[in-house]
């Protein structure tokens, strides 16, 4: 690369420098040129001041320039700190009348208050000739050794604020001219601005560096929750942050002392030599007890710090002459102290104290988090081992097995060298090992016995007080000598007490250290569990023989009960089958009886014939009611009653029941009515069953009333969530000695000899239904006055979307409806009387053609061949069941759309619901209601509207 022709060569630079030097000598020699020289010097300094922001460099160049400009022996620059002190930042020459760089002068030091307070220049021809000045010994000696005792001092000013003092030292007796004073003041004002900018810049840089360092320390600390690692990172971080040589982090202990957990810098070399700091001793102890920062510029002459020669020598060796200690606080509580040391005397500024306090606050949080993590880990381990102990206590049954399973995890949990579980033989005055676990050996099972006196104060043990025993106090004794030979100088005996009885102990051995409160607490907790488990185990062993005998007897009794239960189940099954057969067999002939009677009732009969038909219908319906009530009772007893509990409107349900019972009350001249009831009241019940209960109570109130009597139904609230429905009559009443038999099935309390019809099942069934709905049914009666039957149920809120009213059912079909739709009906039934009944009923519909089949498969063939408009189906057929017929009809595309109506004597509600859900058009139980059957037939045959 070719040389740069535009850059001056070294020879040319040398010649230029020589010319500048000659010019300067000429300016210095010629007094007339002095103003020009001063202006040139000021301009040069101004250029330099704007060329750098480093305070030290600027300060040193200033004093050197001033010294040359004023042809003085020396010059110095002090900057004012926030506390008013003045720090010497630069002096020229360094060995002149000025103190060492860094010297901090208090606000009242020497002549400086005269300059700072007045804000004006100060000139003194001879400092030693000013008796009013207070000078310390070091400064006096420097002045005596120097011939430069004349002084010119001017303040550094920034916006009327004094920021420092610039001084010139000259030969004794020199008096500075006014223009020199003015020149130095102008120079000082320029310097003040430059230094202010430099200090501001330095402050910004310093704060940024401190923030970055604090962030770095915080980041390092937050990366781990290990207490030792956190402590090490904190002490290493503050070394560079404050420019110190040693650091330490100490944590508070319950007794107020502090223990060092980490050391940084030179303090690492002496870690362990002062691990524990007593409360209130030294900077660290004082910072903890007074809960504020404490510092010393030099501990060697600080009267606050109590330290002997040994501690002073050790501090100096560890780089601890000046020191600063600040408290670490969490939630207002001092948890430790963060301290730093410096190997030379040093004053710590407010900024440095605040900086270390900020670091200590971060450290306190980090240490607290780490301690919390350690505590959680210890607690988790403790819970794990305690859970293991609990598990073995539950799993094992013998005292020895329990002890063997516990000693090892307990030893590990407590962190001790030996754990022993003992049983006490108080009568023999001996202690027997159940199990022992040591560091290298173990003993499982009983066999080792020793005197009870070695367990300590037995009475204190009975009171639950652990005994701390120094093994050496037991000498001479073979057992004590064995413990001492194993290095176990202290052991604790924790009593095991069960049911107020001292049964044994848990012995925990230590080498020499006292047992911590946590170890004592855990040992007591485990001893309590062991006492309970071992006492139960011993009890288990004592009653084991009895348990085996009881078990044998229980087995015999169980076999007897099993046989009895099986017999009862067979009886119940037989009963259920009998009732089902009885219901079917009774309903089948009743179907013919009531069906043909209804047909006769529809014809025009004579008065005598009409009365006979009415008697047939009444007797048949009474028999049907008896069958239904017997079946209901049997379902309830077997637990097979199915209810649909929902909010039921009380007023509407009671109104319907009163309306239904009214016609039967009129011939008996009994007035039936109900009080006004809140329409919003709802109770939790099965609506059909509740109406059944109300009809039974109203019917009894009418039947057993007197002529011209009354029956009133009413409601009233009971408590916060109950409702009482009452039915009151004016009948004969019931004697008190008969009330307890009132709800017994088939017991009519003597009414069976009267003309009043009844089965004796109504009240028993009503009470069972109310109980099943979660309510109560009871009676209050007074002979000669009447009776009140009460039903209490739970009040519930009305449904959100309650229906305003129920649609009225379609009216019954006309018996001889000439306009009924024609069609074909297939009836699959194996009972001839039932076939004849349907034929007779359908004679009322001339346009209907009836096909019949007495077997299920024949009915299926007829359905596929003739495709009838409606199929009537019985469930009990000789070849296949009616359910199978319905299933095949639905599977065959040819018959899938034919509506099916089931006519059956099976009145089981669950079967009825199942077939309706499967798709049958209707399910009618025998005996049939002729009008209802005709209505369904007409509805099924009616053509769909176009």
JSON list of C-alpha atoms in Angstrom, two decimals, residues 401-486:
[
{"chain": "A", "resi": 401, "resn": "UNK", "atom": "CA", "xyz": [-42.74, -57.24, 62.86]},
{"chain": "A", "resi": 402, "resn": "UNK", "atom": "CA", "xyz": [-43.95, -53.69, 63.45]},
{"chain": "A", "resi": 403, "resn": "UNK", "atom": "CA", "xyz": [-40.76, -52.72, 65.29]},
{"chain": "A", "resi": 404, "resn": "UNK", "atom": "CA", "xyz": [-38.52, -54.33, 62.67]},
{"chain": "A", "resi": 405, "resn": "UNK", "atom": "CA", "xyz": [-40.28, -52.47, 59.88]},
{"chain": "A", "resi": 406, "resn": "UNK", "atom": "CA", "xyz": [-40.03, -49.08, 61.62]},
{"chain": "A", "resi": 407, "resn": "UNK", "atom": "CA", "xyz": [-36.46, -48.83, 62.96]},
{"chain": "A", "resi": 408, "resn": "UNK", "atom": "CA", "xyz": [-34.71, -48.46, 59.60]},
{"chain": "A", "resi": 409, "resn": "UNK", "atom": "CA", "xyz": [-36.85, -45.68, 58.07]},
{"chain": "A", "resi": 410, "resn": "UNK", "atom": "CA", "xyz": [-36.96, -43.90, 61.45]},
{"chain": "A", "resi": 411, "resn": "UNK", "atom": "CA", "xyz": [-33.17, -43.95, 61.71]},
{"chain": "A", "resi": 412, "resn": "UNK", "atom": "CA", "xyz": [-32.87, -42.47, 58.22]},
{"chain": "A", "resi": 413, "resn": "UNK", "atom": "CA", "xyz": [-35.55, -39.87, 58.93]},
{"chain": "A", "resi": 414, "resn": "UNK", "atom": "CA", "xyz": [-33.90, -38.63, 62.12]},
{"chain": "A", "resi": 415, "resn": "UNK", "atom": "CA", "xyz": [-30.38, -38.85, 60.72]},
{"chain": "A", "resi": 416, "resn": "UNK", "atom": "CA", "xyz": [-29.06, -40.50, 63.90]},
{"chain": "A", "resi": 417, "resn": "UNK", "atom": "CA", "xyz": [-26.64, -43.43, 64.30]},
{"chain": "A", "resi": 418, "resn": "UNK", "atom": "CA", "xyz": [-29.00, -45.75, 66.19]},
{"chain": "A", "resi": 419, "resn": "UNK", "atom": "CA", "xyz": [-32.73, -46.29, 66.87]},
{"chain": "A", "resi": 420, "resn": "UNK", "atom": "CA", "xyz": [-34.16, -48.95, 69.20]},
{"chain": "A", "resi": 421, "resn": "UNK", "atom": "CA", "xyz": [-37.79, -49.95, 69.84]},
{"chain": "A", "resi": 422, "resn": "UNK", "atom": "CA", "xyz": [-38.29, -51.40, 73.34]},
{"chain": "A", "resi": 423, "resn": "UNK", "atom": "CA", "xyz": [-41.03, -53.01, 75.39]},
{"chain": "A", "resi": 424, "resn": "UNK", "atom": "CA", "xyz": [-41.13, -52.48, 79.16]},
{"chain": "A", "resi": 425, "resn": "UNK", "atom": "CA", "xyz": [-41.57, -55.35, 81.63]},
{"chain": "A", "resi": 426, "resn": "UNK", "atom": "CA", "xyz": [-42.48, -53.14, 84.58]},
{"chain": "A", "resi": 427, "resn": "UNK", "atom": "CA", "xyz": [-43.06, -56.09, 86.91]},
{"chain": "A", "resi": 428, "resn": "UNK", "atom": "CA", "xyz": [-39.56, -57.47, 86.26]},
{"chain": "A", "resi": 429, "resn": "UNK", "atom": "CA", "xyz": [-37.98, -54.00, 86.07]},
{"chain": "A", "resi": 430, "resn": "UNK", "atom": "CA", "xyz": [-36.48, -54.75, 82.65]},
{"chain": "A", "resi": 431, "resn": "UNK", "atom": "CA", "xyz": [-36.51, -53.40, 79.12]},
{"chain": "A", "resi": 432, "resn": "UNK", "atom": "CA", "xyz": [-36.57, -55.74, 76.13]},
{"chain": "A", "resi": 433, "resn": "UNK", "atom": "CA", "xyz": [-35.48, -54.85, 72.62]},
{"chain": "A", "resi": 434, "resn": "UNK", "atom": "CA", "xyz": [-37.99, -55.54, 69.89]},
{"chain": "A", "resi": 435, "resn": "UNK", "atom": "CA", "xyz": [-35.68, -54.27, 67.13]},
{"chain": "A", "resi": 436, "resn": "UNK", "atom": "CA", "xyz": [-32.60, -52.06, 66.75]},
{"chain": "A", "resi": 437, "resn": "UNK", "atom": "CA", "xyz": [-30.94, -50.43, 63.74]},
{"chain": "A", "resi": 438, "resn": "UNK", "atom": "CA", "xyz": [-27.40, -49.02, 63.98]},
{"chain": "A", "resi": 439, "resn": "UNK", "atom": "CA", "xyz": [-24.92, -47.66, 61.49]},
{"chain": "A", "resi": 440, "resn": "UNK", "atom": "CA", "xyz": [-23.31, -51.00, 60.73]},
{"chain": "A", "resi": 441, "resn": "UNK", "atom": "CA", "xyz": [-25.21, -53.58, 62.75]},
{"chain": "A", "resi": 442, "resn": "UNK", "atom": "CA", "xyz": [-28.81, -54.44, 63.40]},
{"chain": "A", "resi": 443, "resn": "UNK", "atom": "CA", "xyz": [-30.75, -56.58, 65.83]},
{"chain": "A", "resi": 444, "resn": "UNK", "atom": "CA", "xyz": [-34.16, -57.89, 64.89]},
{"chain": "A", "resi": 445, "resn": "UNK", "atom": "CA", "xyz": [-36.48, -59.66, 67.27]},
{"chain": "A", "resi": 446, "resn": "UNK", "atom": "CA", "xyz": [-36.59, -59.84, 71.09]},
{"chain": "A", "resi": 447, "resn": "UNK", "atom": "CA", "xyz": [-33.92, -61.33, 73.32]},
{"chain": "A", "resi": 448, "resn": "UNK", "atom": "CA", "xyz": [-31.81, -58.40, 74.50]},
{"chain": "A", "resi": 449, "resn": "UNK", "atom": "CA", "xyz": [-32.83, -57.22, 77.96]},
{"chain": "A", "resi": 450, "resn": "UNK", "atom": "CA", "xyz": [-31.35, -54.60, 80.26]},
{"chain": "A", "resi": 451, "resn": "UNK", "atom": "CA", "xyz": [-32.33, -52.90, 83.56]},
{"chain": "A", "resi": 452, "resn": "UNK", "atom": "CA", "xyz": [-35.24, -50.43, 83.48]},
{"chain": "A", "resi": 453, "resn": "UNK", "atom": "CA", "xyz": [-33.15, -47.85, 85.38]},
{"chain": "A", "resi": 454, "resn": "UNK", "atom": "CA", "xyz": [-31.14, -47.25, 82.19]},
{"chain": "A", "resi": 455, "resn": "UNK", "atom": "CA", "xyz": [-34.33, -45.79, 80.62]},
{"chain": "A", "resi": 456, "resn": "UNK", "atom": "CA", "xyz": [-34.31, -42.82, 83.01]},
{"chain": "A", "resi": 457, "resn": "UNK", "atom": "CA", "xyz": [-37.12, -41.57, 85.26]},
{"chain": "A", "resi": 458, "resn": "UNK", "atom": "CA", "xyz": [-39.98, -44.04, 84.81]},
{"chain": "A", "resi": 459, "resn": "UNK", "atom": "CA", "xyz": [-42.53, -41.71, 86.42]},
{"chain": "A", "resi": 460, "resn": "UNK", "atom": "CA", "xyz": [-41.55, -38.94, 84.02]},
{"chain": "A", "resi": 461, "resn": "UNK", "atom": "CA", "xyz": [-41.91, -41.41, 81.16]},
{"chain": "A", "resi": 462, "resn": "UNK", "atom": "CA", "xyz": [-45.41, -42.25, 82.40]},
{"chain": "A", "resi": 463, "resn": "UNK", "atom": "CA", "xyz": [-46.18, -38.52, 82.14]},
{"chain": "A", "resi": 464, "resn": "UNK", "atom": "CA", "xyz": [-45.00, -38.56, 78.52]},
{"chain": "A", "resi": 465, "resn": "UNK", "atom": "CA", "xyz": [-41.72, -36.72, 79.16]},
{"chain": "A", "resi": 466, "resn": "UNK", "atom": "CA", "xyz": [-38.72, -37.83, 77.03]},
{"chain": "A", "resi": 467, "resn": "UNK", "atom": "CA", "xyz": [-35.54, -38.60, 78.96]},
{"chain": "A", "resi": 468, "resn": "UNK", "atom": "CA", "xyz": [-32.15, -37.23, 77.84]},
{"chain": "A", "resi": 469, "resn": "UNK", "atom": "CA", "xyz": [-29.41, -39.48, 79.21]},
{"chain": "A", "resi": 470, "resn": "UNK", "atom": "CA", "xyz": [-25.65, -38.86, 79.13]},
{"chain": "A", "resi": 471, "resn": "UNK", "atom": "CA", "xyz": [-24.09, -42.27, 78.71]},
{"chain": "A", "resi": 472, "resn": "UNK", "atom": "CA", "xyz": [-21.08, -41.32, 80.83]},
{"chain": "A", "resi": 473, "resn": "UNK", "atom": "CA", "xyz": [-23.35, -40.71, 83.80]},
{"chain": "A", "resi": 474, "resn": "UNK", "atom": "CA", "xyz": [-24.30, -44.39, 83.82]},
{"chain": "A", "resi": 475, "resn": "UNK", "atom": "CA", "xyz": [-20.78, -45.73, 84.35]},
{"chain": "A", "resi": 476, "resn": "UNK", "atom": "CA", "xyz": [-19.80, -48.27, 85.49]},
{"chain": "A", "resi": 477, "resn": "UNK", "atom": "CA", "xyz": [-22.33, -50.39, 83.57]},
{"chain": "A", "resi": 478, "resn": "UNK", "atom": "CA", "xyz": [-21.74, -52.91, 80.76]},
{"chain": "A", "resi": 479, "resn": "UNK", "atom": "CA", "xyz": [-24.57, -51.46, 78.65]},
{"chain": "A", "resi": 480, "resn": "UNK", "atom": "CA", "xyz": [-23.21, -47.91, 79.05]},
{"chain": "A", "resi": 481, "resn": "UNK", "atom": "CA", "xyz": [-19.70, -49.07, 78.24]},
{"chain": "A", "resi": 482, "resn": "UNK", "atom": "CA", "xyz": [-21.03, -50.74, 75.08]},
{"chain": "A", "resi": 483, "resn": "UNK", "atom": "CA", "xyz": [-22.71, -47.50, 74.02]},
{"chain": "A", "resi": 484, "resn": "UNK", "atom": "CA", "xyz": [-19.56, -45.47, 74.68]},
{"chain": "A", "resi": 485, "resn": "UNK", "atom": "CA", "xyz": [-17.42, -47.92, 72.77]},
{"chain": "A", "resi": 486, "resn": "UNK", "atom": "CA", "xyz": [-19.75, -47.41, 69.80]}
]
